[in-house]
PDB file of C-alpha atoms in Angstrom:
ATOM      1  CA  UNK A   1       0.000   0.000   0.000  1.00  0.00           C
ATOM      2  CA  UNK A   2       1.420   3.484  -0.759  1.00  0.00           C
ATOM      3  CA  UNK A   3       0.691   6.606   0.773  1.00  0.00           C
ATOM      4  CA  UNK A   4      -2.009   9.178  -0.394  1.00  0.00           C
ATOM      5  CA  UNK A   5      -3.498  12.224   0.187  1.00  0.00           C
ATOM      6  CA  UNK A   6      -7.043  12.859   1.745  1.00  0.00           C
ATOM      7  CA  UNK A   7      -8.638  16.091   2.784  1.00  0.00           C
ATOM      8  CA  UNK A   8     -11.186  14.880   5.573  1.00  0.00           C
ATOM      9  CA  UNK A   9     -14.514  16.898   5.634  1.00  0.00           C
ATOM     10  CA  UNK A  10     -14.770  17.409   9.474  1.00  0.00           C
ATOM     11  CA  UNK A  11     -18.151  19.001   9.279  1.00  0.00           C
ATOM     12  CA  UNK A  12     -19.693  15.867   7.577  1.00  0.00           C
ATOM     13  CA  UNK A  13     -21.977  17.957   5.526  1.00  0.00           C
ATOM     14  CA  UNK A  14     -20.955  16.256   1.981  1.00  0.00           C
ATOM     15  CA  UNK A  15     -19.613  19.164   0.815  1.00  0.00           C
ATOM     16  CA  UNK A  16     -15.808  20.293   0.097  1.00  0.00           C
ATOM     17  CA  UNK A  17     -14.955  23.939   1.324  1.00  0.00           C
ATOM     18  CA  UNK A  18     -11.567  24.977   1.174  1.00  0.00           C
ATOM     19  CA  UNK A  19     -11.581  27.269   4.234  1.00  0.00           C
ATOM     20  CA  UNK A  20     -13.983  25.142   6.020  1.00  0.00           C
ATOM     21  CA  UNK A  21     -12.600  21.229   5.749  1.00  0.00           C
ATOM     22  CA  UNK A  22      -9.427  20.189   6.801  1.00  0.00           C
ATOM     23  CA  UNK A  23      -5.715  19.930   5.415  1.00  0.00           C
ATOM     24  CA  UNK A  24      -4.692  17.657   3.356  1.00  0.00           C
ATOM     25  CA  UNK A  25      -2.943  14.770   5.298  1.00  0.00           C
ATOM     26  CA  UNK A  26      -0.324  12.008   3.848  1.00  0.00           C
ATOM     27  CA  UNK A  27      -0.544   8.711   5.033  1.00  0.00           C
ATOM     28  CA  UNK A  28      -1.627   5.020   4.938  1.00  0.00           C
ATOM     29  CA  UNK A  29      -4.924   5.220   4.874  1.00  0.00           C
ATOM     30  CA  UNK A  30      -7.228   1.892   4.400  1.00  0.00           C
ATOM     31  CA  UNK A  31      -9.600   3.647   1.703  1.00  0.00           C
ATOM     32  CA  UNK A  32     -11.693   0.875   0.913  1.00  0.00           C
ATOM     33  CA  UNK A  33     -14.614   0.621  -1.949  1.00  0.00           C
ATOM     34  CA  UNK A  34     -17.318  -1.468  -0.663  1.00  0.00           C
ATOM     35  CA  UNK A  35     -21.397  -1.589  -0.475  1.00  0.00           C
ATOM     36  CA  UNK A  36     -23.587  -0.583   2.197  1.00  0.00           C
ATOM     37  CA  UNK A  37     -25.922  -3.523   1.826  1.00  0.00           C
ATOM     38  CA  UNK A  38     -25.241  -6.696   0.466  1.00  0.00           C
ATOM     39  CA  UNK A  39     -28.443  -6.937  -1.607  1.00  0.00           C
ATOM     40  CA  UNK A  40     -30.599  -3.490  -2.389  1.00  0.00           C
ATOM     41  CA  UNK A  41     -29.895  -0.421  -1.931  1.00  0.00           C
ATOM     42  CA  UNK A  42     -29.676   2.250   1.160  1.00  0.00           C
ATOM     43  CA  UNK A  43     -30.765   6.020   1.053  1.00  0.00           C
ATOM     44  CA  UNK A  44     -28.585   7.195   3.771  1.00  0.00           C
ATOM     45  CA  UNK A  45     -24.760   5.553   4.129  1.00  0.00           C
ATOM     46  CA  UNK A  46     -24.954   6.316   7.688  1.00  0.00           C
ATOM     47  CA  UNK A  47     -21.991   4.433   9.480  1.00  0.00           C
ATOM     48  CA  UNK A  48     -21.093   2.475   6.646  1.00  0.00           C
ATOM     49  CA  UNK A  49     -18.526   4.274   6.171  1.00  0.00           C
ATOM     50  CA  UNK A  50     -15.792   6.090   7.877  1.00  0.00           C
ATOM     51  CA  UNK A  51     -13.221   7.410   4.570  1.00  0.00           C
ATOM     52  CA  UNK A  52     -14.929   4.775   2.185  1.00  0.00           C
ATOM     53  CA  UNK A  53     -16.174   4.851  -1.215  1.00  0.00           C
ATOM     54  CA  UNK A  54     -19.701   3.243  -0.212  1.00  0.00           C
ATOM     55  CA  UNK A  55     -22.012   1.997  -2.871  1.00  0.00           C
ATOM     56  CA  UNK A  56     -25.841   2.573  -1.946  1.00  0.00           C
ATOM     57  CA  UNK A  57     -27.079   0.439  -4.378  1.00  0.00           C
ATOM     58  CA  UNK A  58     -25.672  -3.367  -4.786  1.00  0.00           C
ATOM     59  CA  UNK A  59     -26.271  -3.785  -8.394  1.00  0.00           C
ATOM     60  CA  UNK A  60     -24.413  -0.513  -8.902  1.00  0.00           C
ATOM     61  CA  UNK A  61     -21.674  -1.913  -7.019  1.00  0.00           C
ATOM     62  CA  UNK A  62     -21.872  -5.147  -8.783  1.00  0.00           C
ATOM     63  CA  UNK A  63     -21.400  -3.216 -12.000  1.00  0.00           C
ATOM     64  CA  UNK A  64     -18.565  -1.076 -10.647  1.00  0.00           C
ATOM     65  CA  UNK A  65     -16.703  -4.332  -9.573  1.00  0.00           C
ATOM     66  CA  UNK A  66     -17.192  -5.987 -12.786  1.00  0.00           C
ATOM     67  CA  UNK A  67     -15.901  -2.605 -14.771  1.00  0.00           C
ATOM     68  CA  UNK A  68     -12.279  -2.745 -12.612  1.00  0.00           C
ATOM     69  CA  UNK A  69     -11.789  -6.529 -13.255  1.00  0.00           C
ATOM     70  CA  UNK A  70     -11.687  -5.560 -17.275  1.00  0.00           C
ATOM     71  CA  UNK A  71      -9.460  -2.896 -16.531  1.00  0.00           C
ATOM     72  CA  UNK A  72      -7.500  -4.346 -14.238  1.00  0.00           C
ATOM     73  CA  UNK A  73      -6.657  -7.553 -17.405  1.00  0.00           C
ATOM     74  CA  UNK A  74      -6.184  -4.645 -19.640  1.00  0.00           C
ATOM     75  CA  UNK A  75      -4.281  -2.178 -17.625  1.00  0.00           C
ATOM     76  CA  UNK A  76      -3.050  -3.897 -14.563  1.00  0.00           C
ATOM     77  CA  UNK A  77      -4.321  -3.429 -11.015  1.00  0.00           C
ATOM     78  CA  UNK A  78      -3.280   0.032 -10.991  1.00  0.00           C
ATOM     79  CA  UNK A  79      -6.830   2.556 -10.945  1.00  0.00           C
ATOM     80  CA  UNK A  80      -7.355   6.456 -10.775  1.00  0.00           C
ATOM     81  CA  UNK A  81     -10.538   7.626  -9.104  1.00  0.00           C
ATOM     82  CA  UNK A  82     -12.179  10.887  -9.307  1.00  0.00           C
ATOM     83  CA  UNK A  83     -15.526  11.510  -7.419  1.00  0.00           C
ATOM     84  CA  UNK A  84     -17.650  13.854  -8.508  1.00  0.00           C
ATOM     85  CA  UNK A  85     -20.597  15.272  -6.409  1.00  0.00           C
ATOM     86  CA  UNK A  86     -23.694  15.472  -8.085  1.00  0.00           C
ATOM     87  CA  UNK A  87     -24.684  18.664  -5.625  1.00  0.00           C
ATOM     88  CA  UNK A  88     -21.976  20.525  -6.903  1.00  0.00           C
ATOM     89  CA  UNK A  89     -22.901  19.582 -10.725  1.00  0.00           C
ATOM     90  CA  UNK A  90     -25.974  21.258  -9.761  1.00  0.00           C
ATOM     91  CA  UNK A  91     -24.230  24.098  -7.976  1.00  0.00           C
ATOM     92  CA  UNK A  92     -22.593  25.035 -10.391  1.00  0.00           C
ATOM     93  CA  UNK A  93     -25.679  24.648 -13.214  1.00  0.00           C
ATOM     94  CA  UNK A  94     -27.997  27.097 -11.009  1.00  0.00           C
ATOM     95  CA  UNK A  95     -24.327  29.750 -11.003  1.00  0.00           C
ATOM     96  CA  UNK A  96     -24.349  29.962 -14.638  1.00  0.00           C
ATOM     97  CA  UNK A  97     -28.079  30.148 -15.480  1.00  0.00           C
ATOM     98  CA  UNK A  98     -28.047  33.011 -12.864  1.00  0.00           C
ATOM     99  CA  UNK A  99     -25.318  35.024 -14.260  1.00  0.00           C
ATOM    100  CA  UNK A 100     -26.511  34.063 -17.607  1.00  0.00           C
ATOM    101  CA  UNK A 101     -29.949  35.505 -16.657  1.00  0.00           C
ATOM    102  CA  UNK A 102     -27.982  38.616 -14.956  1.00  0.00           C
ATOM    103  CA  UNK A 103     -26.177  39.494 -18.342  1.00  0.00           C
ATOM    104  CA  UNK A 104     -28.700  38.784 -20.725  1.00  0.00           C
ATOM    105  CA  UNK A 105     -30.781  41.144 -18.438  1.00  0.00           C
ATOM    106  CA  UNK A 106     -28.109  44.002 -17.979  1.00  0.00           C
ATOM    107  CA  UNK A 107     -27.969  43.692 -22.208  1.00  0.00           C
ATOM    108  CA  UNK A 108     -31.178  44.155 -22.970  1.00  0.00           C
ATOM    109  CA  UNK A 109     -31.757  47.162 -20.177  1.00  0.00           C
ATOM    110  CA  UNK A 110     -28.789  48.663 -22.209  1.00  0.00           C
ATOM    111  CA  UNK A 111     -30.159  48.154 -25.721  1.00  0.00           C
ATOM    112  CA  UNK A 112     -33.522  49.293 -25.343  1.00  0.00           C
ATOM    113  CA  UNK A 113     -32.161  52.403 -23.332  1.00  0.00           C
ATOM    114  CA  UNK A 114     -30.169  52.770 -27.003  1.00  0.00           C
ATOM    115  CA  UNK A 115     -32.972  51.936 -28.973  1.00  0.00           C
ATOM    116  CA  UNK A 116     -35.430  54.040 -27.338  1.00  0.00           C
ATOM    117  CA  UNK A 117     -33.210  57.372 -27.084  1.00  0.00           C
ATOM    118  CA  UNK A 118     -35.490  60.155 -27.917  1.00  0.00           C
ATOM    119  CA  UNK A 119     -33.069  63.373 -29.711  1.00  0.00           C
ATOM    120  CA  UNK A 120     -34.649  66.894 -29.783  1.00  0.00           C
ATOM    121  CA  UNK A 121     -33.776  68.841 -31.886  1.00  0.00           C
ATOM    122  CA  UNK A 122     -32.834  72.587 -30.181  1.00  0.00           C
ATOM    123  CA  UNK A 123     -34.362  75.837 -31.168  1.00  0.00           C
TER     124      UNK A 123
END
């Protein structure tokens, strides 16, 4: 096992703040993958997990198992893992609709204060 890097979210909200979680921390760390239930599915992980990577759903962790066994006779037992949070997906949808709904907004006050220009003409 080789050493790697975690950044622990002490507040256990689910979600990664910079200022707000903790500092990234080298070690040995027994990261494990594993499913909540062995058959079914879970809506809340609860204490299955304390660092894990915890399936809710069997099947899906059926499917995720079956997906690094072809890799690993392809590639060798060697795997990269990103986790994405689906909140933050959404986050960051709602962000740009808003400023997209900001600009489009400050544009159009802007053209029809252009378009709408009376000019007098001076006596």
């Amino acid at each position: 096992m080789e050493p790697v890097t975690v950044i622990r979210d002490y507040d256990r909200k689910g979600i990664f703040n910079w200022f707000e979680s903790g500092s990234p921390d080298t070690g040995k760390f027994g990261i494990n993958i594993h499913r909540a239930r062995q058959s079914g599915s879970t809506n809340v992980i609860d204490n299955f997990s304390a660092g894990c990577l915890v399936f809710a759903d069997a099947s899906d962790y059926d499917f995720f198992m079956r997906l690094a066994k072809i890799h690993r006779s392809m590639h060798g037992n060697r795997f990269t893992l990103t986790l994405i949070d689906f909140r933050d997906e959404r986050r960051r949808t709602l962000s740009i609709a808003a400023w997209t709904s900001l600009i489009a907004t400050s544009v159009a006050v802007v053209a029809d204060s252009f378009i709408n220009r009376k000019s007098y003409a001076t006596i």
